[in-house]
Amino acid sequence: MDVELTRLPGIGTKQEFVTGDGRRVGVLTHRDGHRELLLTGREDPDACVASVPLSEAECNALGTLLGAPNLVAKLGDQQREVEGVNTAQFPIAAGSPYVGRALGDTAMRTRTATSIVAVVRDHVVSPSPRPDFVFAAGDLVVIVGTGEGLRQAAEILEAG
Amino acid sequence: METALALEELGALFFGLGVLGRLAGRIGISPIPLYLLGGLAFGQGGLLPLAGIEGFTELASEVGVVLLLLLLGLEYSASDLVGGLRRSWLAGIVDMVLNATPGAVAALLLGWGPVGALAMAGVTWVSSSGIIAKVLSDLGRLGNRETPAVLSVLVMEDLAMALYLPVTTAVLASLGFLAGLRTVAIALVLLVVVLVVALRFGGAVSAVVDSPSSEVFLLRVIGVALLVAGVASQLQVSAGVGAFLLGIAISEDTAENATRVLSPLRDLFAAVFFVVFGLNTDPASIPAVIPVALALAVVTTMTKIGTGWFAARQAGVGSLGRWRAGAALVARGEFSIVIAGLALSSAAIDPEFAPLATTYVLLMAVLGPVLARVVVPAHGALSGRRRAAA
């Protein structure tokens, strides 16, 4: 995928790409760091129909919304042939007992026979996290296992 | 007693400007034309002549020019300027030919001679980057595909100013051909040296002014800026150009901090600068120049639209986007007044120059943002009619 970078002298930088249906989607990063989500219209491919200012937290939320399901869908595709194995993602909620604790503390594989294959934080994916990986509130945990195993894993992450 | 009166006058002046600025924000136009009108109202032959604060306002308006150009330089990094030069030199030349010519021709027709023509050419040539950046941001057009083309025209104009201002300063001071050539050579060498230093050793200049304490930082930046501006002025390169080059030489992180601490000061002193320019213009001389100003406004609106249209077409932008780029560039403002301000101090300039420049900028600073707004519906209505006729 080609992401085009344009410098806007005195304003900042614009990064954008063209989607399958011919629209441009991009992010304008102002010099002071604040960002805008850009979207061009169908009528006039040169003009933005939306430019939405986003805060740091909103950027992270949007990145996670778009990035994490994508990862899960990819993993799901790879495991489609294996009967009975599913992929799911669970958030580490602010009240979870594992906020600030290591991945190994969940003893996930022993207790539910599932494996944690990735953790998504601030739209950065950490693949194959090690047992000493420390969770933070807002992390998305991607887990592979059987349907029953995944249900148990969700309970563990929520309540310990 | 004198101090008390001066303080009261200054207070009334700034408060009045604050009221005008608020009014400008309400009706969605740049405050520059209202500051000029404010100056006209206070000045000689105006409603409320101010006396006793000229010493302060004259110096403050000089500081205003220095800060205006320093912040303009801070906005652009050296790589922006060099990149802009590589990509948009042709658009820059088209811009100069189309928009400087009407001013020069008008001045020659009025019998102001080559010096007047040179100064008036600058007034009609340069768009207002301040007004245009604000309008593009307000209309949500920063992400549009024609916007880089618009910005690169502005970058080219600012680069050209680094040579135009010294040339004009030299000519206005009637230094003669050789001395004039010398200042141009100094300006050219300075520009190249600053660009090279900024690209290769950007940290060095920043290190001179940088400080973790914002107070120390502010004092150092202002100090260095005024020193550089003063030396540039003594070399006849013009104070503003010195400040502009300093702004370019200060590298990105420091530039951002400097912009933050200096913006309020720039707003204050630049407002004084616009008012002083208005003060020096006799309102009674304005009616006589209105026909010329209107004619120039019509012609240079069309030439700027042509410039933007051309620049956007070069960037591969579609028809409507080219019109948007053209309309966006129409606004003239701070730079035209900076040039006119330089000219004011020269004996070689016709007394009608200042009222013409004031009236012209008043028209263009208001017309530009309005055109930028209405160009899209106007284009829609026109192409709709064309489609209906076909």
mmCIF file of C-alpha atoms in Angstrom, chain B residues 9-371:
data_model
loop_
_atom_site.group_PDB
_atom_site.id
_atom_site.type_symbol
_atom_site.label_atom_id
_atom_site.label_comp_id
_atom_site.label_asym_id
_atom_site.label_seq_id
_atom_site.Cartn_x
_atom_site.Cartn_y
_atom_site.Cartn_z
ATOM 1 C CA GLU B 9 -3.896 57.506 24.712
ATOM 2 C CA LEU B 10 -2.084 54.184 24.329
ATOM 3 C CA GLY B 11 -4.679 52.451 26.471
ATOM 4 C CA ALA B 12 -7.520 53.891 24.419
ATOM 5 C CA LEU B 13 -5.690 52.903 21.218
ATOM 6 C CA PHE B 14 -5.147 49.260 22.232
ATOM 7 C CA PHE B 15 -8.633 48.933 23.678
ATOM 8 C CA GLY B 16 -10.072 50.345 20.475
ATOM 9 C CA LEU B 17 -8.032 47.827 18.454
ATOM 10 C CA GLY B 18 -9.310 45.045 20.683
ATOM 11 C CA VAL B 19 -12.892 46.095 19.933
ATOM 12 C CA LEU B 20 -12.104 46.198 16.199
ATOM 13 C CA GLY B 21 -10.427 42.768 16.346
ATOM 14 C CA ARG B 22 -13.498 41.315 18.031
ATOM 15 C CA LEU B 23 -15.709 42.883 15.361
ATOM 16 C CA ALA B 24 -13.498 41.362 12.641
ATOM 17 C CA GLY B 25 -13.830 37.946 14.271
ATOM 18 C CA ARG B 26 -17.609 38.343 14.439
ATOM 19 C CA ILE B 27 -18.023 39.099 10.759
ATOM 20 C CA GLY B 28 -15.328 36.593 9.821
ATOM 21 C CA ILE B 29 -12.727 38.852 8.216
ATOM 22 C CA SER B 30 -9.071 39.552 8.920
ATOM 23 C CA PRO B 31 -8.497 42.304 11.515
ATOM 24 C CA ILE B 32 -5.849 43.977 9.302
ATOM 25 C CA PRO B 33 -8.295 46.173 7.307
ATOM 26 C CA LEU B 34 -9.988 47.265 10.526
ATOM 27 C CA TYR B 35 -6.627 48.170 12.127
ATOM 28 C CA LEU B 36 -5.877 50.289 9.054
ATOM 29 C CA LEU B 37 -9.272 51.955 9.369
ATOM 30 C CA GLY B 38 -8.534 52.499 13.057
ATOM 31 C CA GLY B 39 -5.289 54.223 12.116
ATOM 32 C CA LEU B 40 -7.110 56.403 9.593
ATOM 33 C CA ALA B 41 -9.644 57.392 12.245
ATOM 34 C CA PHE B 42 -6.992 58.355 14.829
ATOM 35 C CA GLY B 43 -4.451 59.996 12.562
ATOM 36 C CA GLN B 44 -3.858 63.330 10.906
ATOM 37 C CA GLY B 45 -7.135 64.700 9.586
ATOM 38 C CA GLY B 46 -8.956 61.862 11.352
ATOM 39 C CA LEU B 47 -11.594 61.933 14.061
ATOM 40 C CA LEU B 48 -9.275 61.727 17.059
ATOM 41 C CA PRO B 49 -5.745 62.990 16.452
ATOM 42 C CA LEU B 50 -3.279 61.386 18.864
ATOM 43 C CA ALA B 51 -0.378 63.489 20.074
ATOM 44 C CA GLY B 52 2.642 62.743 22.223
ATOM 45 C CA ILE B 53 2.952 58.988 21.602
ATOM 46 C CA GLU B 54 4.509 59.113 18.136
ATOM 47 C CA GLY B 55 7.960 58.286 19.494
ATOM 48 C CA PHE B 56 6.668 55.067 20.960
ATOM 49 C CA THR B 57 4.349 54.061 18.133
ATOM 50 C CA GLU B 58 6.963 54.672 15.429
ATOM 51 C CA LEU B 59 9.489 52.413 17.155
ATOM 52 C CA ALA B 60 6.807 49.862 18.075
ATOM 53 C CA SER B 61 5.707 49.681 14.455
ATOM 54 C CA GLU B 62 9.312 48.966 13.390
ATOM 55 C CA VAL B 63 9.419 46.177 15.981
ATOM 56 C CA GLY B 64 6.087 45.009 14.535
ATOM 57 C CA VAL B 65 7.633 44.577 11.077
ATOM 58 C CA VAL B 66 10.608 42.708 12.554
ATOM 59 C CA LEU B 67 8.321 40.342 14.463
ATOM 60 C CA LEU B 68 5.969 39.822 11.491
ATOM 61 C CA LEU B 69 8.879 38.712 9.322
ATOM 62 C CA LEU B 70 10.649 36.773 12.068
ATOM 63 C CA LEU B 71 7.539 34.656 12.625
ATOM 64 C CA LEU B 72 7.101 34.194 8.899
ATOM 65 C CA GLY B 73 10.668 32.869 8.739
ATOM 66 C CA LEU B 74 10.036 30.617 11.741
ATOM 67 C CA GLU B 75 7.045 29.106 9.956
ATOM 68 C CA TYR B 76 9.150 27.743 7.131
ATOM 69 C CA SER B 77 12.105 25.450 7.526
ATOM 70 C CA ALA B 78 15.021 25.750 5.117
ATOM 71 C CA SER B 79 14.070 22.415 3.566
ATOM 72 C CA ASP B 80 10.530 23.749 2.931
ATOM 73 C CA LEU B 81 11.991 26.704 1.084
ATOM 74 C CA VAL B 82 14.516 24.730 -0.955
ATOM 75 C CA GLY B 83 11.902 22.055 -1.740
ATOM 76 C CA GLY B 84 9.410 24.745 -2.732
ATOM 77 C CA LEU B 85 11.996 26.375 -4.966
ATOM 78 C CA ARG B 86 12.696 23.087 -6.751
ATOM 79 C CA ARG B 87 9.048 22.193 -7.294
ATOM 80 C CA SER B 88 7.319 25.528 -7.804
ATOM 81 C CA TRP B 89 9.770 27.963 -9.358
ATOM 82 C CA LEU B 90 7.633 28.152 -12.484
ATOM 83 C CA ALA B 91 4.476 28.971 -10.527
ATOM 84 C CA GLY B 92 6.526 31.550 -8.626
ATOM 85 C CA ILE B 93 7.596 33.253 -11.853
ATOM 86 C CA VAL B 94 4.050 33.198 -13.260
ATOM 87 C CA ASP B 95 2.875 34.705 -9.953
ATOM 88 C CA MET B 96 5.437 37.502 -10.141
ATOM 89 C CA VAL B 97 4.834 38.360 -13.809
ATOM 90 C CA LEU B 98 1.029 38.320 -13.552
ATOM 91 C CA ASN B 99 0.680 40.178 -10.259
ATOM 92 C CA ALA B 100 3.602 42.596 -10.069
ATOM 93 C CA THR B 101 2.934 43.950 -13.565
ATOM 94 C CA PRO B 102 -0.489 45.558 -12.865
ATOM 95 C CA GLY B 103 0.923 47.528 -9.902
ATOM 96 C CA ALA B 104 3.958 48.655 -11.881
ATOM 97 C CA VAL B 105 1.855 49.667 -14.899
ATOM 98 C CA ALA B 106 -0.608 51.592 -12.701
ATOM 99 C CA ALA B 107 2.240 53.488 -11.022
ATOM 100 C CA LEU B 108 3.831 54.345 -14.390
ATOM 101 C CA LEU B 109 0.474 55.536 -15.763
ATOM 102 C CA LEU B 110 0.069 57.746 -12.700
ATOM 103 C CA GLY B 111 3.473 59.223 -13.480
ATOM 104 C CA TRP B 112 5.226 57.935 -10.334
ATOM 105 C CA GLY B 113 8.321 56.864 -12.233
ATOM 106 C CA PRO B 114 10.350 53.638 -11.925
ATOM 107 C CA VAL B 115 10.794 53.897 -8.137
ATOM 108 C CA GLY B 116 7.047 54.197 -7.563
ATOM 109 C CA ALA B 117 6.476 51.365 -10.056
ATOM 110 C CA LEU B 118 8.883 49.068 -8.191
ATOM 111 C CA ALA B 119 7.164 49.727 -4.857
ATOM 112 C CA MET B 120 3.610 49.420 -6.222
ATOM 113 C CA ALA B 121 4.573 46.189 -8.033
ATOM 114 C CA GLY B 122 5.401 44.674 -4.644
ATOM 115 C CA VAL B 123 2.102 45.843 -3.137
ATOM 116 C CA THR B 124 -0.002 44.043 -5.778
ATOM 117 C CA TRP B 125 2.335 41.036 -6.123
ATOM 118 C CA VAL B 126 2.405 39.461 -2.679
ATOM 119 C CA SER B 127 -0.526 37.553 -1.198
ATOM 120 C CA SER B 128 -1.169 37.591 2.530
ATOM 121 C CA SER B 129 0.041 34.248 3.903
ATOM 122 C CA GLY B 130 -1.506 35.114 7.289
ATOM 123 C CA ILE B 131 -5.009 35.680 5.906
ATOM 124 C CA ILE B 132 -4.788 32.733 3.512
ATOM 125 C CA ALA B 133 -3.629 30.184 6.108
ATOM 126 C CA LYS B 134 -6.519 31.290 8.360
ATOM 127 C CA VAL B 135 -9.111 31.074 5.571
ATOM 128 C CA LEU B 136 -7.940 27.606 4.423
ATOM 129 C CA SER B 137 -8.077 26.347 7.984
ATOM 130 C CA ASP B 138 -11.523 27.904 8.657
ATOM 131 C CA LEU B 139 -12.965 26.415 5.470
ATOM 132 C CA GLY B 140 -11.501 22.956 6.219
ATOM 133 C CA ARG B 141 -9.383 23.026 3.072
ATOM 134 C CA LEU B 142 -5.970 22.282 4.607
ATOM 135 C CA GLY B 143 -6.211 18.651 3.471
ATOM 136 C CA ASN B 144 -7.327 19.489 -0.063
ATOM 137 C CA ARG B 145 -5.143 18.537 -2.977
ATOM 138 C CA GLU B 146 -4.760 22.124 -4.233
ATOM 139 C CA THR B 147 -3.535 23.375 -0.843
ATOM 140 C CA PRO B 148 0.143 22.358 -1.307
ATOM 141 C CA ALA B 149 0.087 24.320 -4.593
ATOM 142 C CA VAL B 150 -1.342 27.394 -2.830
ATOM 143 C CA LEU B 151 1.225 27.125 -0.036
ATOM 144 C CA SER B 152 4.121 26.717 -2.455
ATOM 145 C CA VAL B 153 3.137 29.957 -4.213
ATOM 146 C CA LEU B 154 3.233 31.664 -0.800
ATOM 147 C CA VAL B 155 6.633 30.103 -0.045
ATOM 148 C CA MET B 156 8.005 31.340 -3.354
ATOM 149 C CA GLU B 157 6.719 34.848 -2.671
ATOM 150 C CA ASP B 158 8.366 34.899 0.745
ATOM 151 C CA LEU B 159 11.664 33.727 -0.719
ATOM 152 C CA ALA B 160 11.381 36.368 -3.426
ATOM 153 C CA MET B 161 10.776 38.984 -0.716
ATOM 154 C CA ALA B 162 14.203 38.191 0.747
ATOM 155 C CA LEU B 163 15.603 39.704 -2.459
ATOM 156 C CA TYR B 164 12.852 42.190 -3.337
ATOM 157 C CA LEU B 165 12.919 44.025 0.002
ATOM 158 C CA PRO B 166 16.690 44.781 -0.090
ATOM 159 C CA VAL B 167 16.424 45.864 -3.744
ATOM 160 C CA THR B 168 13.527 48.168 -2.939
ATOM 161 C CA THR B 169 15.203 49.508 0.210
ATOM 162 C CA ALA B 170 18.285 50.365 -1.829
ATOM 163 C CA VAL B 171 16.326 51.981 -4.659
ATOM 164 C CA LEU B 172 14.156 54.000 -2.260
ATOM 165 C CA ALA B 173 17.234 55.286 -0.480
ATOM 166 C CA SER B 174 18.415 56.329 -3.987
ATOM 167 C CA LEU B 175 21.827 54.825 -3.317
ATOM 168 C CA GLY B 176 22.739 54.725 -6.961
ATOM 169 C CA PHE B 177 23.288 51.710 -9.165
ATOM 170 C CA LEU B 178 26.547 50.337 -7.728
ATOM 171 C CA ALA B 179 25.517 50.707 -4.099
ATOM 172 C CA GLY B 180 22.177 49.143 -4.980
ATOM 173 C CA LEU B 181 23.940 46.219 -6.599
ATOM 174 C CA ARG B 182 26.035 45.807 -3.462
ATOM 175 C CA THR B 183 22.988 45.478 -1.180
ATOM 176 C CA VAL B 184 21.436 42.962 -3.570
ATOM 177 C CA ALA B 185 24.662 40.957 -3.546
ATOM 178 C CA ILE B 186 24.746 41.087 0.275
ATOM 179 C CA ALA B 187 21.134 39.909 0.438
ATOM 180 C CA LEU B 188 21.746 37.089 -2.022
ATOM 181 C CA VAL B 189 24.867 35.897 -0.193
ATOM 182 C CA LEU B 190 23.055 36.140 3.161
ATOM 183 C CA LEU B 191 20.116 34.125 1.810
ATOM 184 C CA VAL B 192 22.354 31.365 0.469
ATOM 185 C CA VAL B 193 24.493 31.300 3.633
ATOM 186 C CA VAL B 194 21.395 31.140 5.857
ATOM 187 C CA LEU B 195 19.846 28.327 3.816
ATOM 188 C CA VAL B 196 23.088 26.318 3.872
ATOM 189 C CA VAL B 197 23.690 26.954 7.586
ATOM 190 C CA ALA B 198 20.071 26.051 8.397
ATOM 191 C CA LEU B 199 20.217 22.857 6.345
ATOM 192 C CA ARG B 200 23.643 21.693 7.569
ATOM 193 C CA PHE B 201 24.059 23.165 11.053
ATOM 194 C CA GLY B 202 20.489 24.048 12.052
ATOM 195 C CA GLY B 203 21.271 23.324 15.698
ATOM 196 C CA ALA B 204 23.990 25.962 15.943
ATOM 197 C CA VAL B 205 21.735 28.999 15.532
ATOM 198 C CA SER B 206 19.080 27.481 17.759
ATOM 199 C CA ALA B 207 21.684 26.870 20.460
ATOM 200 C CA VAL B 208 22.343 30.621 20.684
ATOM 201 C CA VAL B 209 18.758 31.405 21.648
ATOM 202 C CA ASP B 210 17.579 28.146 23.221
ATOM 203 C CA SER B 211 16.948 27.960 26.952
ATOM 204 C CA PRO B 212 14.735 25.789 29.135
ATOM 205 C CA SER B 213 13.382 28.906 30.860
ATOM 206 C CA SER B 214 10.745 30.525 28.684
ATOM 207 C CA GLU B 215 11.594 33.953 30.095
ATOM 208 C CA VAL B 216 15.277 33.691 29.177
ATOM 209 C CA PHE B 217 14.302 32.197 25.828
ATOM 210 C CA LEU B 218 11.934 35.079 25.047
ATOM 211 C CA LEU B 219 14.529 37.714 25.906
ATOM 212 C CA ARG B 220 17.228 35.975 23.878
ATOM 213 C CA VAL B 221 15.059 35.488 20.790
ATOM 214 C CA ILE B 222 13.853 39.104 20.836
ATOM 215 C CA GLY B 223 17.374 40.332 21.511
ATOM 216 C CA VAL B 224 18.962 38.381 18.676
ATOM 217 C CA ALA B 225 16.100 39.295 16.310
ATOM 218 C CA LEU B 226 16.419 43.034 16.978
ATOM 219 C CA LEU B 227 20.229 42.890 16.733
ATOM 220 C CA VAL B 228 20.098 41.055 13.418
ATOM 221 C CA ALA B 229 17.369 43.391 12.144
ATOM 222 C CA GLY B 230 19.400 46.445 13.155
ATOM 223 C CA VAL B 231 22.574 45.209 11.474
ATOM 224 C CA ALA B 232 20.607 44.268 8.343
ATOM 225 C CA SER B 233 19.076 47.728 8.352
ATOM 226 C CA GLN B 234 22.536 49.337 8.571
ATOM 227 C CA LEU B 235 23.691 47.237 5.618
ATOM 228 C CA GLN B 236 20.602 48.609 3.771
ATOM 229 C CA VAL B 237 19.282 45.033 3.482
ATOM 230 C CA SER B 238 16.121 46.078 5.403
ATOM 231 C CA ALA B 239 15.388 45.096 8.985
ATOM 232 C CA GLY B 240 12.567 42.778 8.015
ATOM 233 C CA VAL B 241 14.741 40.647 5.749
ATOM 234 C CA GLY B 242 17.291 40.173 8.529
ATOM 235 C CA ALA B 243 14.563 38.944 10.866
ATOM 236 C CA PHE B 244 13.097 36.703 8.160
ATOM 237 C CA LEU B 245 16.473 35.046 7.511
ATOM 238 C CA LEU B 246 17.032 34.582 11.243
ATOM 239 C CA GLY B 247 13.623 32.884 11.445
ATOM 240 C CA ILE B 248 14.612 30.453 8.698
ATOM 241 C CA ALA B 249 17.945 29.684 10.361
ATOM 242 C CA ILE B 250 16.311 28.708 13.674
ATOM 243 C CA SER B 251 15.528 25.009 13.390
ATOM 244 C CA GLU B 252 12.289 23.210 13.935
ATOM 245 C CA ASP B 253 11.814 22.481 17.653
ATOM 246 C CA THR B 254 13.211 25.828 18.736
ATOM 247 C CA ALA B 255 11.180 27.494 15.977
ATOM 248 C CA GLU B 256 8.001 26.008 17.369
ATOM 249 C CA ASN B 257 8.736 27.248 20.896
ATOM 250 C CA ALA B 258 9.716 30.651 19.545
ATOM 251 C CA THR B 259 6.467 30.858 17.570
ATOM 252 C CA ARG B 260 4.521 30.084 20.728
ATOM 253 C CA VAL B 261 6.184 32.724 22.929
ATOM 254 C CA LEU B 262 6.393 35.391 20.205
ATOM 255 C CA SER B 263 2.906 35.149 18.685
ATOM 256 C CA PRO B 264 1.199 37.399 21.269
ATOM 257 C CA LEU B 265 3.991 39.980 20.956
ATOM 258 C CA ARG B 266 3.757 39.836 17.177
ATOM 259 C CA ASP B 267 -0.005 40.441 17.367
ATOM 260 C CA LEU B 268 0.530 43.456 19.633
ATOM 261 C CA PHE B 269 3.330 45.130 17.697
ATOM 262 C CA ALA B 270 1.961 44.248 14.247
ATOM 263 C CA ALA B 271 -1.332 45.877 15.245
ATOM 264 C CA VAL B 272 0.617 49.033 16.122
ATOM 265 C CA PHE B 273 2.377 48.787 12.766
ATOM 266 C CA PHE B 274 -0.903 48.673 10.823
ATOM 267 C CA VAL B 275 -2.333 51.522 12.888
ATOM 268 C CA VAL B 276 0.763 53.684 12.368
ATOM 269 C CA PHE B 277 0.537 53.066 8.648
ATOM 270 C CA GLY B 278 -3.101 54.196 8.793
ATOM 271 C CA LEU B 279 -2.108 57.161 10.982
ATOM 272 C CA ASN B 280 0.302 58.371 8.319
ATOM 273 C CA THR B 281 -2.397 58.326 5.680
ATOM 274 C CA ASP B 282 -4.695 61.328 5.446
ATOM 275 C CA PRO B 283 -8.277 60.016 5.071
ATOM 276 C CA ALA B 284 -9.101 63.066 2.929
ATOM 277 C CA SER B 285 -6.697 61.780 0.262
ATOM 278 C CA ILE B 286 -8.526 58.466 -0.115
ATOM 279 C CA PRO B 287 -11.549 59.391 -2.304
ATOM 280 C CA ALA B 288 -9.230 60.573 -5.100
ATOM 281 C CA VAL B 289 -7.496 57.175 -5.360
ATOM 282 C CA ILE B 290 -10.610 54.980 -5.146
ATOM 283 C CA PRO B 291 -11.057 54.541 -8.928
ATOM 284 C CA VAL B 292 -7.428 53.410 -9.375
ATOM 285 C CA ALA B 293 -7.654 51.132 -6.335
ATOM 286 C CA LEU B 294 -10.853 49.553 -7.667
ATOM 287 C CA ALA B 295 -9.337 49.005 -11.111
ATOM 288 C CA LEU B 296 -6.221 47.446 -9.559
ATOM 289 C CA ALA B 297 -8.402 45.279 -7.324
ATOM 290 C CA VAL B 298 -10.371 43.919 -10.292
ATOM 291 C CA VAL B 299 -7.292 43.258 -12.428
ATOM 292 C CA THR B 300 -5.142 41.725 -9.687
ATOM 293 C CA THR B 301 -8.034 39.563 -8.489
ATOM 294 C CA MET B 302 -8.155 38.023 -11.943
ATOM 295 C CA THR B 303 -4.370 37.684 -12.199
ATOM 296 C CA LYS B 304 -4.172 35.970 -8.781
ATOM 297 C CA ILE B 305 -6.970 33.594 -9.730
ATOM 298 C CA GLY B 306 -4.968 32.851 -12.891
ATOM 299 C CA THR B 307 -1.853 32.219 -10.788
ATOM 300 C CA GLY B 308 -3.616 29.790 -8.461
ATOM 301 C CA TRP B 309 -5.321 28.105 -11.409
ATOM 302 C CA PHE B 310 -1.936 27.573 -13.072
ATOM 303 C CA ALA B 311 -0.192 26.357 -9.906
ATOM 304 C CA ALA B 312 -2.993 23.898 -9.138
ATOM 305 C CA ARG B 313 -3.044 22.608 -12.706
ATOM 306 C CA GLN B 314 0.697 21.951 -12.437
ATOM 307 C CA ALA B 315 -0.078 19.843 -9.381
ATOM 308 C CA GLY B 316 -2.624 17.824 -11.374
ATOM 309 C CA VAL B 317 -5.673 19.215 -9.555
ATOM 310 C CA GLY B 318 -9.128 19.192 -11.223
ATOM 311 C CA SER B 319 -11.106 22.178 -12.498
ATOM 312 C CA LEU B 320 -12.939 23.158 -9.301
ATOM 313 C CA GLY B 321 -9.774 22.745 -7.234
ATOM 314 C CA ARG B 322 -7.919 25.120 -9.584
ATOM 315 C CA TRP B 323 -10.583 27.780 -9.032
ATOM 316 C CA ARG B 324 -10.417 27.228 -5.276
ATOM 317 C CA ALA B 325 -6.632 27.680 -5.375
ATOM 318 C CA GLY B 326 -7.003 30.877 -7.414
ATOM 319 C CA ALA B 327 -9.610 32.439 -5.149
ATOM 320 C CA ALA B 328 -7.646 31.476 -2.033
ATOM 321 C CA LEU B 329 -4.620 33.465 -3.199
ATOM 322 C CA VAL B 330 -6.496 36.745 -3.831
ATOM 323 C CA ALA B 331 -6.095 38.219 -0.323
ATOM 324 C CA ARG B 332 -3.350 40.826 0.094
ATOM 325 C CA GLY B 333 -2.435 42.080 3.530
ATOM 326 C CA GLU B 334 0.543 42.413 5.832
ATOM 327 C CA PHE B 335 3.260 42.175 3.171
ATOM 328 C CA SER B 336 1.726 44.818 0.939
ATOM 329 C CA ILE B 337 1.627 47.162 3.926
ATOM 330 C CA VAL B 338 5.228 46.293 4.900
ATOM 331 C CA ILE B 339 6.331 47.253 1.374
ATOM 332 C CA ALA B 340 4.195 50.390 1.373
ATOM 333 C CA GLY B 341 5.620 51.262 4.797
ATOM 334 C CA LEU B 342 9.164 51.069 3.399
ATOM 335 C CA ALA B 343 8.138 53.332 0.539
ATOM 336 C CA LEU B 344 6.499 55.909 2.841
ATOM 337 C CA SER B 345 9.818 57.024 4.284
ATOM 338 C CA SER B 346 11.268 57.841 0.880
ATOM 339 C CA ALA B 347 11.171 61.273 -0.711
ATOM 340 C CA ALA B 348 11.059 59.681 -4.169
ATOM 341 C CA ILE B 349 7.518 58.460 -3.580
ATOM 342 C CA ASP B 350 4.366 60.303 -4.626
ATOM 343 C CA PRO B 351 2.152 61.413 -1.704
ATOM 344 C CA GLU B 352 -0.764 59.506 -3.249
ATOM 345 C CA PHE B 353 1.139 56.201 -2.842
ATOM 346 C CA ALA B 354 0.151 55.588 0.785
ATOM 347 C CA PRO B 355 -3.599 56.233 0.325
ATOM 348 C CA LEU B 356 -3.627 54.024 -2.792
ATOM 349 C CA ALA B 357 -1.815 51.162 -1.012
ATOM 350 C CA THR B 358 -4.133 51.507 2.011
ATOM 351 C CA THR B 359 -7.307 51.501 -0.090
ATOM 352 C CA TYR B 360 -6.050 48.599 -2.213
ATOM 353 C CA VAL B 361 -5.195 46.449 0.830
ATOM 354 C CA LEU B 362 -8.515 47.361 2.486
ATOM 355 C CA LEU B 363 -10.321 46.068 -0.607
ATOM 356 C CA MET B 364 -8.213 42.925 -1.103
ATOM 357 C CA ALA B 365 -8.041 41.860 2.544
ATOM 358 C CA VAL B 366 -11.857 41.830 2.641
ATOM 359 C CA LEU B 367 -12.459 40.566 -0.892
ATOM 360 C CA GLY B 368 -9.972 37.646 -0.683
ATOM 361 C CA PRO B 369 -11.644 35.623 2.085
ATOM 362 C CA VAL B 370 -15.113 36.345 0.610
ATOM 363 C CA LEU B 371 -14.044 35.062 -2.827
#
